[in-house]
Short mmCIF file of C-alpha atoms in Angstrom, two decimals:
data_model
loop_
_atom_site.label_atom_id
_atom_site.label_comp_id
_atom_site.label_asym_id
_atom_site.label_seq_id
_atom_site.Cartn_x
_atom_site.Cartn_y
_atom_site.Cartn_z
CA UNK A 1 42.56 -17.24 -38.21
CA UNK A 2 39.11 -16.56 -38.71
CA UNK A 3 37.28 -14.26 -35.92
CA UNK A 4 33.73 -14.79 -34.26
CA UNK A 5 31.90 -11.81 -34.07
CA UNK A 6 28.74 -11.74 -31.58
CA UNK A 7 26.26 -8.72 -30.36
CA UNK A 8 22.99 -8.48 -28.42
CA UNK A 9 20.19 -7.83 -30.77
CA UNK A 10 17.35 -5.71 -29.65
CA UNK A 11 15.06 -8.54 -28.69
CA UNK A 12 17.82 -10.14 -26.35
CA UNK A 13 18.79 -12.51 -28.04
CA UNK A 14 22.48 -13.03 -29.88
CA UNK A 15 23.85 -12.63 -33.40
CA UNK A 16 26.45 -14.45 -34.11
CA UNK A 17 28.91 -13.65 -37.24
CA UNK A 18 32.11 -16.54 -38.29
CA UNK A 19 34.18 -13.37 -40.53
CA UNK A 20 37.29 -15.37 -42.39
CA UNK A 21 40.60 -13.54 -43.33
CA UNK A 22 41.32 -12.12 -46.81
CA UNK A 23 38.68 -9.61 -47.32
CA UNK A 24 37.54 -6.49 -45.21
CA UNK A 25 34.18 -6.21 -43.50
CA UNK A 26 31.99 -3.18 -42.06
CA UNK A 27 30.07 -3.13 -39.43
CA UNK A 28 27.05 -0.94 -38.50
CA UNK A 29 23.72 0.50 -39.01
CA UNK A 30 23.54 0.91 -43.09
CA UNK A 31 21.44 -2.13 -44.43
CA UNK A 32 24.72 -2.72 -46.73
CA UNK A 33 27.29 -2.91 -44.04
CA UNK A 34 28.88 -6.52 -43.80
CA UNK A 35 27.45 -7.12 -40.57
CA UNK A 36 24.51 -4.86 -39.27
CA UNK A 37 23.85 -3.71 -35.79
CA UNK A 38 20.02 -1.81 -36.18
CA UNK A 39 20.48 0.25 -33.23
CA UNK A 40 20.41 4.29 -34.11
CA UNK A 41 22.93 5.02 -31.77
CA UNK A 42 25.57 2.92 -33.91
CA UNK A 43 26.88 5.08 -37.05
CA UNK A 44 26.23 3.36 -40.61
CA UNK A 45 29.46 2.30 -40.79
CA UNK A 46 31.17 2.06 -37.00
CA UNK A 47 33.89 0.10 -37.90
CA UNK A 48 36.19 -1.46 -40.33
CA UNK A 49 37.78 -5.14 -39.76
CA UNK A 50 40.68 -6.37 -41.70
CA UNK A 51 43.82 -8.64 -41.41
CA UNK A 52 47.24 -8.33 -42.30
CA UNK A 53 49.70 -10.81 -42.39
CA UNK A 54 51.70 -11.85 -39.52
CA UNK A 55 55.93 -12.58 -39.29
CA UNK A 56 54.69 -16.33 -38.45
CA UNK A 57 52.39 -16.62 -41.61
CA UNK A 58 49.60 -15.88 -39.65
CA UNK A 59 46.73 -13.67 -39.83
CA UNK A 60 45.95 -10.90 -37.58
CA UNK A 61 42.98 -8.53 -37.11
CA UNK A 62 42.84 -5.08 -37.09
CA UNK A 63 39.77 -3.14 -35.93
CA UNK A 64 39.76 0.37 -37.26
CA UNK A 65 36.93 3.11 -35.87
CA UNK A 66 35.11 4.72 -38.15
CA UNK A 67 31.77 6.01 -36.32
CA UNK A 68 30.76 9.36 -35.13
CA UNK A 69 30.21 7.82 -31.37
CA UNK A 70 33.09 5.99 -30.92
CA UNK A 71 34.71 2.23 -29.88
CA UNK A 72 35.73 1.55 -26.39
CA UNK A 73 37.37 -0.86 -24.49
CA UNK A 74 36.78 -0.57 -20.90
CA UNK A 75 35.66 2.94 -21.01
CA UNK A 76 38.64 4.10 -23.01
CA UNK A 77 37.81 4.80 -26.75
CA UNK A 78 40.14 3.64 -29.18
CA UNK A 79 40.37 3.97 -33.15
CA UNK A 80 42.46 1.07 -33.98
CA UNK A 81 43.08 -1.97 -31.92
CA UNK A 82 44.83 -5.60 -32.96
CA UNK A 83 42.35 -8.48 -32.22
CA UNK A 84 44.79 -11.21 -31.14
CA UNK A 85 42.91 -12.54 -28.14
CA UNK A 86 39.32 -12.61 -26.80
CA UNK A 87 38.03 -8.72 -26.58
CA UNK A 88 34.99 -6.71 -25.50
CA UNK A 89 34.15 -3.78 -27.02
CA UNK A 90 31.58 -1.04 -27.48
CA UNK A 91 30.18 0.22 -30.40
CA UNK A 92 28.28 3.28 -29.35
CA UNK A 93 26.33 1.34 -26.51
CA UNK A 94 26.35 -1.82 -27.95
CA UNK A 95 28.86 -4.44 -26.18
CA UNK A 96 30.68 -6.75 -28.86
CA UNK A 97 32.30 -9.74 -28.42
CA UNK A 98 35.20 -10.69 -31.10
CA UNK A 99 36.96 -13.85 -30.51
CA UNK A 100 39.82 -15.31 -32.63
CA UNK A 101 39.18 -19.13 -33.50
CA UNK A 102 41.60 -21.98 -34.15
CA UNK A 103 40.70 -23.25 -38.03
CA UNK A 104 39.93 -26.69 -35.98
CA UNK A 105 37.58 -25.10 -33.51
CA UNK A 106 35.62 -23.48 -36.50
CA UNK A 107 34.65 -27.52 -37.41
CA UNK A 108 33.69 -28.07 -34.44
CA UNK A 109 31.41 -24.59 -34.25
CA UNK A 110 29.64 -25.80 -37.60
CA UNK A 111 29.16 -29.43 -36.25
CA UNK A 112 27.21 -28.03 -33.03
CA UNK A 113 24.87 -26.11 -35.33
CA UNK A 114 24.36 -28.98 -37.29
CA UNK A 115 23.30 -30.74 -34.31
CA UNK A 116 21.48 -28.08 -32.92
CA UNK A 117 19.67 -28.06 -36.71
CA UNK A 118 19.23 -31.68 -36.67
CA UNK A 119 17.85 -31.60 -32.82
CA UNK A 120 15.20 -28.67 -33.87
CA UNK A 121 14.29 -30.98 -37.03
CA UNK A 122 13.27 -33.31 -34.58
CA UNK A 123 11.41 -31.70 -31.97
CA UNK A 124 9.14 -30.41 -34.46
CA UNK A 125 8.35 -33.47 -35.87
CA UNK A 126 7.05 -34.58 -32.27
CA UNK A 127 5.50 -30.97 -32.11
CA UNK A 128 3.70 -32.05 -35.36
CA UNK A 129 2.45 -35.43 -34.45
CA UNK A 130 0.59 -33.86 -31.07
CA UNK A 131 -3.16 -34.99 -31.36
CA UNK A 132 -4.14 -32.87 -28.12
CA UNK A 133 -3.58 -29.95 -27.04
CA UNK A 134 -2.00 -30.76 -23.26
CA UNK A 135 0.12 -33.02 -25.16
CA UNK A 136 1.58 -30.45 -27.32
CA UNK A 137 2.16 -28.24 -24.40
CA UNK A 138 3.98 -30.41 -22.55
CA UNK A 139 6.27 -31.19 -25.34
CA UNK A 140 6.68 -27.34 -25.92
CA UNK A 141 7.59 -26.79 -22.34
CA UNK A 142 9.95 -30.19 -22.56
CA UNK A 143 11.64 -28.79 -25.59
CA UNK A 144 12.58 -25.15 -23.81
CA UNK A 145 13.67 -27.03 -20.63
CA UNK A 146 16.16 -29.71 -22.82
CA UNK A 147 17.30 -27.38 -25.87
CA UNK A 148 17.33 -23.43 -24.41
CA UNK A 149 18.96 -25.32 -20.49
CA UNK A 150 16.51 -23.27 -18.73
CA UNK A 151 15.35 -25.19 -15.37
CA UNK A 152 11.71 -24.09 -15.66
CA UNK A 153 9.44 -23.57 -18.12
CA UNK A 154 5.80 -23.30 -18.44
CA UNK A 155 2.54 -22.08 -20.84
CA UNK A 156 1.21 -18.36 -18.84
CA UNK A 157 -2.64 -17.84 -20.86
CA UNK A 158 -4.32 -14.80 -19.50
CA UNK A 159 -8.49 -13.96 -18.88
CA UNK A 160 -9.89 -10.98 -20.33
CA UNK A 161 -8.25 -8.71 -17.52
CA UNK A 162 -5.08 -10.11 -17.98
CA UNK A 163 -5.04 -12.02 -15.13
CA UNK A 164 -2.65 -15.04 -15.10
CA UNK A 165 -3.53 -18.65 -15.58
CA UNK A 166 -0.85 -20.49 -15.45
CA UNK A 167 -1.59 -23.81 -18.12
CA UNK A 168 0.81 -26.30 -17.04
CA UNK A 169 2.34 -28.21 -15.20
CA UNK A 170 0.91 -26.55 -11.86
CA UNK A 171 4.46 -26.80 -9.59
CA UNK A 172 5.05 -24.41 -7.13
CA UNK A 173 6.68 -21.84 -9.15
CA UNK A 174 3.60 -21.09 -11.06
CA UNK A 175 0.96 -20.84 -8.09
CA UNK A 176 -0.87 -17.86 -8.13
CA UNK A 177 0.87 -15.48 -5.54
CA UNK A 178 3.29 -17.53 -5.29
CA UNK A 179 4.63 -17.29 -8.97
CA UNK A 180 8.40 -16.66 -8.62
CA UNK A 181 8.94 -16.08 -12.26
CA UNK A 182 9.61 -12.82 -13.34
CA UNK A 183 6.24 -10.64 -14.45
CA UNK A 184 8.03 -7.88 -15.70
CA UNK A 185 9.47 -9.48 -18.50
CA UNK A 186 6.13 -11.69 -19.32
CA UNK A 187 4.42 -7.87 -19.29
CA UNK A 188 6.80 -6.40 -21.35
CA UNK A 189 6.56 -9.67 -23.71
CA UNK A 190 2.72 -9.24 -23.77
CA UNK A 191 2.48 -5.09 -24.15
CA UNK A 192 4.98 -5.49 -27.19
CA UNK A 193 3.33 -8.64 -28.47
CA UNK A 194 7.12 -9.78 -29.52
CA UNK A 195 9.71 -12.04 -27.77
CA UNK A 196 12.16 -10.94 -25.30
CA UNK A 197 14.95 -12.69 -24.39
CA UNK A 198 17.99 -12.25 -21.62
CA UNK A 199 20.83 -14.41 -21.23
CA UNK A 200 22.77 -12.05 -18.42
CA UNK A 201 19.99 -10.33 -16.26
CA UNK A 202 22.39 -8.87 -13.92
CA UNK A 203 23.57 -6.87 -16.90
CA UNK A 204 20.09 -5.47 -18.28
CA UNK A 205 19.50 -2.16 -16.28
CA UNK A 206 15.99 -1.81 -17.36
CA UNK A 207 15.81 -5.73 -15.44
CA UNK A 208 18.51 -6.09 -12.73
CA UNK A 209 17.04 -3.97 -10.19
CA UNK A 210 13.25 -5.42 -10.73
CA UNK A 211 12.08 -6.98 -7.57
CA UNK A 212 10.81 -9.72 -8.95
CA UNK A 213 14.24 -10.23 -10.79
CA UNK A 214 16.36 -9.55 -7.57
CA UNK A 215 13.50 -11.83 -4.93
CA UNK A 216 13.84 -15.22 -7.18
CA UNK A 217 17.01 -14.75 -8.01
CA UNK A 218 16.45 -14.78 -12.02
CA UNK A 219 19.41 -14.76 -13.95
CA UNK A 220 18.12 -15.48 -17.62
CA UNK A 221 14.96 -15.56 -19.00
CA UNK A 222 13.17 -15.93 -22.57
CA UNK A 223 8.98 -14.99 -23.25
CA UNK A 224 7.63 -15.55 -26.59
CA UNK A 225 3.87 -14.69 -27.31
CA UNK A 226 0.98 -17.11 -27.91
CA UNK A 227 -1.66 -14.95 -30.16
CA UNK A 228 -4.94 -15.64 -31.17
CA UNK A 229 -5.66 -13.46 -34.63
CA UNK A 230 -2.45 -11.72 -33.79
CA UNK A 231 -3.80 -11.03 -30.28
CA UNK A 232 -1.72 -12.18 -27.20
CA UNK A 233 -3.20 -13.92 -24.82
CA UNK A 234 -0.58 -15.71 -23.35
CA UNK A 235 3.37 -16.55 -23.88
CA UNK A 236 5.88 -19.26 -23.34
CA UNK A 237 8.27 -18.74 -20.95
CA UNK A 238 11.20 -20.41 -19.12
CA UNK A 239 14.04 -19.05 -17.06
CA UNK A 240 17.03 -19.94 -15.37
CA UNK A 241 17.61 -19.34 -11.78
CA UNK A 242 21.51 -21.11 -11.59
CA UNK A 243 23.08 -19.23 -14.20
CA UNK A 244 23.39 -17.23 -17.40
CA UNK A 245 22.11 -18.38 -20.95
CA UNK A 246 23.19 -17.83 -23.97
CA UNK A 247 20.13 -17.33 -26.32
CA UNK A 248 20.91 -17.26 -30.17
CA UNK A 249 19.02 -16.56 -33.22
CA UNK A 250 18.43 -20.29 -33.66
CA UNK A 251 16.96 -20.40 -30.06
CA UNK A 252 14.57 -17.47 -30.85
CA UNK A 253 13.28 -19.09 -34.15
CA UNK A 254 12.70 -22.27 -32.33
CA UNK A 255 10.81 -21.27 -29.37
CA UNK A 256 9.00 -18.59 -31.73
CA UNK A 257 7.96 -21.74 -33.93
CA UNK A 258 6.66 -23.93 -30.52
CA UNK A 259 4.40 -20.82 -29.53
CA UNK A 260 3.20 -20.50 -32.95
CA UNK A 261 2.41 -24.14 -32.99
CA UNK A 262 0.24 -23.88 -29.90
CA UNK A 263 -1.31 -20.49 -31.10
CA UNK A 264 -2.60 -22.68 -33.85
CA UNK A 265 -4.27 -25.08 -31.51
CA UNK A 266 -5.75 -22.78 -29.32
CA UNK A 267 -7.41 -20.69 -32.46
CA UNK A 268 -8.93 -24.47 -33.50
CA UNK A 269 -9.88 -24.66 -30.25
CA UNK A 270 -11.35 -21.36 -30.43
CA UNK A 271 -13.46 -21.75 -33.78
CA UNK A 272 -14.39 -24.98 -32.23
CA UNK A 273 -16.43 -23.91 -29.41
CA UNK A 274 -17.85 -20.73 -31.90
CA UNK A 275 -19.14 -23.63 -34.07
CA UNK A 276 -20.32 -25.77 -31.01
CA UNK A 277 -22.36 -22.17 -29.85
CA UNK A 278 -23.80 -22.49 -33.39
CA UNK A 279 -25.37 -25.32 -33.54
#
């Protein structure tokens, strides 16, 4: 049966692989491995998946370690291990998940990211159609809420000191001392000028023990930056406070794409008033 294959990538965010039986794949840092993990703690080729044939017809897989820093399953390093259920493992620091899937579940994984596709397809054709800028945020911060399942979500713009401003909505969340979202990641998002994105807090130990993280009880969050000539000066963000999230590549492009959209508006804005000083 095939096997699903999914990591954290650097950003937060998760890769998801669908490997099929017949044919061996490597995983790790080289640029030509099968499946690469960018991480220079993972060897260029960490490990080796392949299946052989089972006494019911069936396929199994076979993990086989290759690296110079080792696989591990709860702590305990292994070199080869059968895949025949739902596994864990580390390669080097990185936690991997490997799940075997039914043939009939692997239709229904395709048909959810065709309707994840389709829904994206159509949430930037609203995005599009925005005349006004307050319009186009609250369709942004609509979007995050009803495709990424995060309860709150909002536009943060900064002044010149990098004070917040918090542009919509105005709930209680978002009031000025009273802003329970969490300003560590939103800092780190704005110092790196490049998303970040958590779907287990608790396990992030550069995160968990924030007090921001801990106070609001923050258990996934995602922060994308709004730039002006490649300048932050703001992000998109939206967390969950009732539970994990599980943020994939798809979710990344899209909410990259919405705070693109509105760092578009907000440079026509800007060349607007510049022209207005003109004349």
């Amino acid at each position: 049966m095939p096997l699903q294959f999914a990591f954290t990538e650097n950003n937060g965010s998760v890769s998801e692989h669908l490997l099929f039986e017949g044919r061996e794949y490597q995983i790790g840092r080289d640029a030509s491995a099968d499946v690469v993990i960018a991480h220079p703690q993972v060897s260029r080729s960490h490990v080796v998946l392949r299946t052989t044939k089972h006494a019911d017809n069936d396929h199994l897989w076979q993990l086989s370690d290759t690296s110079s820093t080792g696989c591990f399953s709860l702590g305990v390093p292994v070199k080869h291990i059968t895949l025949d259920k739902p596994r864990v493992l580390q390669l080097g620091p990185i936690s991997c998940q490997f799940t075997p899937v039914a043939l009939n579940n692997v239709v229904k994984l395709d048909s959810q990211r065709e309707w994840r596709k389709q829904q994206l397809k159509q949430y930037q054709t609203q995005l599009q159609r925005c005349h006004n800028s307050t319009a186009l945020i609250n369709l942004a911060r609509e979007c995050l809420i009803q495709s990424l399942g995060c309860e709150r979500a909002s536009l943060i713009l900064f002044d010149k000191l990098n004070n917040y401003q918090l542009g919509v909505g105005f709930e209680d969340w978002m009031q000025g001392d009273d802003f329970t979202g969490s300003r560590t990641i939103i800092n780190q998002c704005m110092q790196t000028n490049a998303v970040r994105a958590i779907g287990n807090i608790v396990c992030d130990n550069s995160l968990n023990k924030q007090h921001s993280i801990i106070n609001h009880g923050i258990q996934a969050a995602i922060c994308v930056p709004v730039c002006i000539e490649e300048k932050p000066v703001g992000v998109l963000y939206a967390d969950s406070i009732l539970g994990r999230r599980y943020f994939t590549q798809t979710d990344i492009e899209f909410a990259t794409s919405l705070a693109n959209m509105i760092s578009l508006r907000l440079l026509f804005h800007t060349i607007e008033h510049k022209l207005s000083l003109i004349s």
